[in-house]
C-alpha angles and dihedrals in degrees: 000000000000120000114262094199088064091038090055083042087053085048105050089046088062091054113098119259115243109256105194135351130258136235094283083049091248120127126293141145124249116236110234108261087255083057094040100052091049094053087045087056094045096055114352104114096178091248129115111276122188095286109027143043124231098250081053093051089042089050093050090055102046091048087047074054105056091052098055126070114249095252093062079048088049104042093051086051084069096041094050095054109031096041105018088042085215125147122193098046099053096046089054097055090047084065091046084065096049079071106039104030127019100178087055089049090061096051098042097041098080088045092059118023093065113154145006090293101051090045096061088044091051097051096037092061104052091042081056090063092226090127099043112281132048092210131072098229129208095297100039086039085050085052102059095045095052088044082060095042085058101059135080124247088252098045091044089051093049099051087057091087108101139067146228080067110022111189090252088062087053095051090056097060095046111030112207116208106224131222114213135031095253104051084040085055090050103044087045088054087045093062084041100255124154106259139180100271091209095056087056124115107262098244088060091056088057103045088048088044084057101050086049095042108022085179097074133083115307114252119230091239131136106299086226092067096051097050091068077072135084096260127186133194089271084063106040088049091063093046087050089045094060107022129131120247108248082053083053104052092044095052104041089117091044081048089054096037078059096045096246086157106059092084106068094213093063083051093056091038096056089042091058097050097043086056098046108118086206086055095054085047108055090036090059088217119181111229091234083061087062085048087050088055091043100050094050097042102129116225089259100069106105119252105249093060091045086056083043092061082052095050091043087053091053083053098047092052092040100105088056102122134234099245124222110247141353106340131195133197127197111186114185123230109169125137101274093052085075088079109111109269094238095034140259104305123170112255090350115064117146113244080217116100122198077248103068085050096060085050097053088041084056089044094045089055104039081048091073100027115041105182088062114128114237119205120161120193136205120156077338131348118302114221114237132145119217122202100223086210101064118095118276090238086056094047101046085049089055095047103041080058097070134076129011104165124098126340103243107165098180092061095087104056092033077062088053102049088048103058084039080242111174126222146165100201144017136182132195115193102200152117091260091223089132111173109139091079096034104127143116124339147047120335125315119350090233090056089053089056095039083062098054094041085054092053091067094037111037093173088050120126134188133209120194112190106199101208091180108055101228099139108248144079139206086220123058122227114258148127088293100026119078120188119183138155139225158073097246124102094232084083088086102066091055085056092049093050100046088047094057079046098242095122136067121239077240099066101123102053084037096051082052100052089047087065115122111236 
């Protein structure tokens, strides 16, 4: 009979060595900057999380930079922005490029600055001098302008709402030459110039017919340039009538503060629109963003929108895949899971926790495949039953609730090997910062499990989705190991195709390179 004692000292000598520390000073090993920097432009929202500051954050991605060549930069903006659907960090990386790579620049600029939004980032982040320089210089300069140049009077005059930069500040440092009377007259009546009223856009003349006269129709503006006026429930009955979906699902308390519900109809016409599979598309809307809506609902929206949010979840988690084989979750609900999922930011901090994403990430999977194990782990695991038929909004509630001690990541699959439990994949949706189980030996603690557990299941494979960027992982890269970062449900599909093995533990970095320039 061979010696388990020298089989246990061959195995520990296979796993990997750690290679730094994280932010509670245990073991960990460092991503590669490639790696870094992708998992930086899939969460990282330049706020403070539980364990860094923004300008931390801000420092570790422009030294990442500074060690990659400009086309890898390049390549995750777009990323960042076309697949992750994030805003500060690829604009940020675009100015980075103002500085490194001018011709890039050029290329990447009309992918990712892309409306009103990305463009203020954009400028506000080079005039800063973060990247390098405080002024836009001729090309950037060029950019804006043709940005501009690209865009129609109305939605020009609709991606003026927003501040630190306005538009109109924009306009003044690059001076676009207009070409027709009417685009001249509006961007004159942007910077606050006196301008010929009749050569106005139309929409113009009706927003400035309605501050003069509130008791006309309502014009189909911006929400946000009518609530500097005194609005009554007439008014706010006709923006809730005709507003997008993303303005709907983030004003549902302001619509019943107005008293927006007290006409049935409203009530059936909002529903309709929060649940519209077309509208969740084309709004691009993260399912943590329907949790978000959800969550701050106040008791006196009605029912059936609240039942809507919940339909609208289903279909925002609907492309979540039935997975081949036994599957595992570990959501993590430690205490420092309770940071905001997109960081502290003043008067404007998500009620989403990172939390309430790895539970939503656990409910979306046991949804569709109900024999999926749940264990959710803290300083060890916590102890909770989910009904896979309930709905994924339910779930996630229960199991946000929960927690709150120690990170020990380890605690999950030593569970496992204890109670000789098989499996062919696991995920753990965390922020990787394990301490509680950081000792003696080899590597991480959760690499030593891994390896027993391996032992017993030689095909199995594990995911581990980083929803903080802080640069390290419990679990190093390799053939069986995935590491990826982000919110978006988009993030599923990678799990689903890893775990039928068509994909390499380097994905993400790979999905990036392959990016036409």
């Amino acid at each position: 009979m061979a010696s388990k004692t020298l089989f246990q000292s061959f195995f520990g000598r296979l796993i990997p060595a750690a290679t730094t520390q994280n932010e509670e000073n245990a073991p960990a090993y460092a991503f590669s900057p490639e790696q870094a920097l992708a998992q930086y432009a899939a969460t990282g929202c330049m706020n403070r999380t539980f364990y860094a500051s923004a300008e931390e954050q801000l420092d570790a991605v422009l030294k990442l930079c500074k060690r990659l060549g400009p086309e890898f930069i390049a390549r995750t903006a777009i990323h960042a922005r076309e697949s992750g659907c994030m805003k500060d960090m690829p604009a940020l990386l675009v100015a980075v490029l103002a500085v490194r790579d001018p011709e890039l620049l050029e290329r990447v600029y009309p992918r990712v600055i892309d409306n009103g939004r990305m463009l203020r980032n954009f400028v506000q982040i080079v005039r800063s001098g973060v990247t390098g320089r405080k002024s836009l210089g001729t090309l950037p300069k060029r950019l804006v302008r043709q940005w501009l140049e690209a865009r129609p009077d109305e939605t020009i005059f609709r991606e003026s709402v927003g501040n630190d930069p306005s538009l109109a500040d924009i306009v003044k440092m690059v001076h676009p030459k207009p070409a027709t009377a009417e685009r001249e007259a509006l961007l004159g009546w942007l910077i606050g110039r006196k301008v010929d009223a009749e050569a106005l856009p139309e929409i113009v003349k009706a927003f400035e017919a309605f501050k003069a006269d509130p008791s006309g129709e309502v014009p189909d503006v911006p929400f946000q340039m009518l609530t500097a006026l005194e609005l009554g429930r007439r008014e706010w009955t006709a923006i809730a009538r005709r507003a997008g979906w993303t303005m709907t699902r983030m004003n549902l308390n302001t619509f019943v503060r107005h008293g927006v519900f007290e006409e049935k109809e409203l009530v059936r016409i909002v529903a309709d629109r929060l649940r519209d599979p077309q509208a969740i598309a084309q709004a691009r809307a993260f399912p943590y963003q329907l949790l978000a809506a959800f969550k701050a609902a106040d008791d006196g929206v009605p029912a059936e929108i609240r039942e809507a949010l919940q339909d609208a979840m289903e279909i925002a988690t609907a492309n979540v895949p039935k997975i081949d084989g036994k599957v595992f979750v570990f959501p993590d609900v430690s205490g420092s899971m309770r940071s905001p999922a997109t960081g502290f930011r003043k008067g404007a901090t998500s009620a989403v926790q990172c939390v309430d994403i790895a539970a939503l990430v656990a409910a979306s999977v046991v949804r569709k495949n109900p024999s999926a194990g749940v264990i959710p782990f803290e300083q060890d695991v916590v102890k909770l039953k989910l009904n896979p038929r309930d709905s994924v909004m339910t779930n996630a509630q229960k199991l946000a609730s929960v927690g709150g001690g120690g990170t020990n990541c380890s605690a999950p699959l030593a569970a496992l090997n204890r109670k000789r439990i098989n499996a062919d994949l696991v995920i753990y949706v965390s922020d990787n910062e394990s301490w509680v189980d950081a000792g003696a030996g080899r590597g991480t603690a959760t690499m030593r499990e891994w390896g027993e557990f391996k032992r017993r299941n030689p095909n199995a494979r594990m995911v581990c989705i980083d929803i903080q960027p802080y640069g390290t992982t419990q679990a190093a890269e390799r053939d069986d190991i995935l590491n990826i970062g982000g919110f978006s449900d988009r993030v599923f599909e990678v799990v689903a195709e890893f775990a039928a093995g068509n994909l390499s533990s380097g994905h993400w970095v790979d999905v990036i390179n392959r990016i036409e320039l």
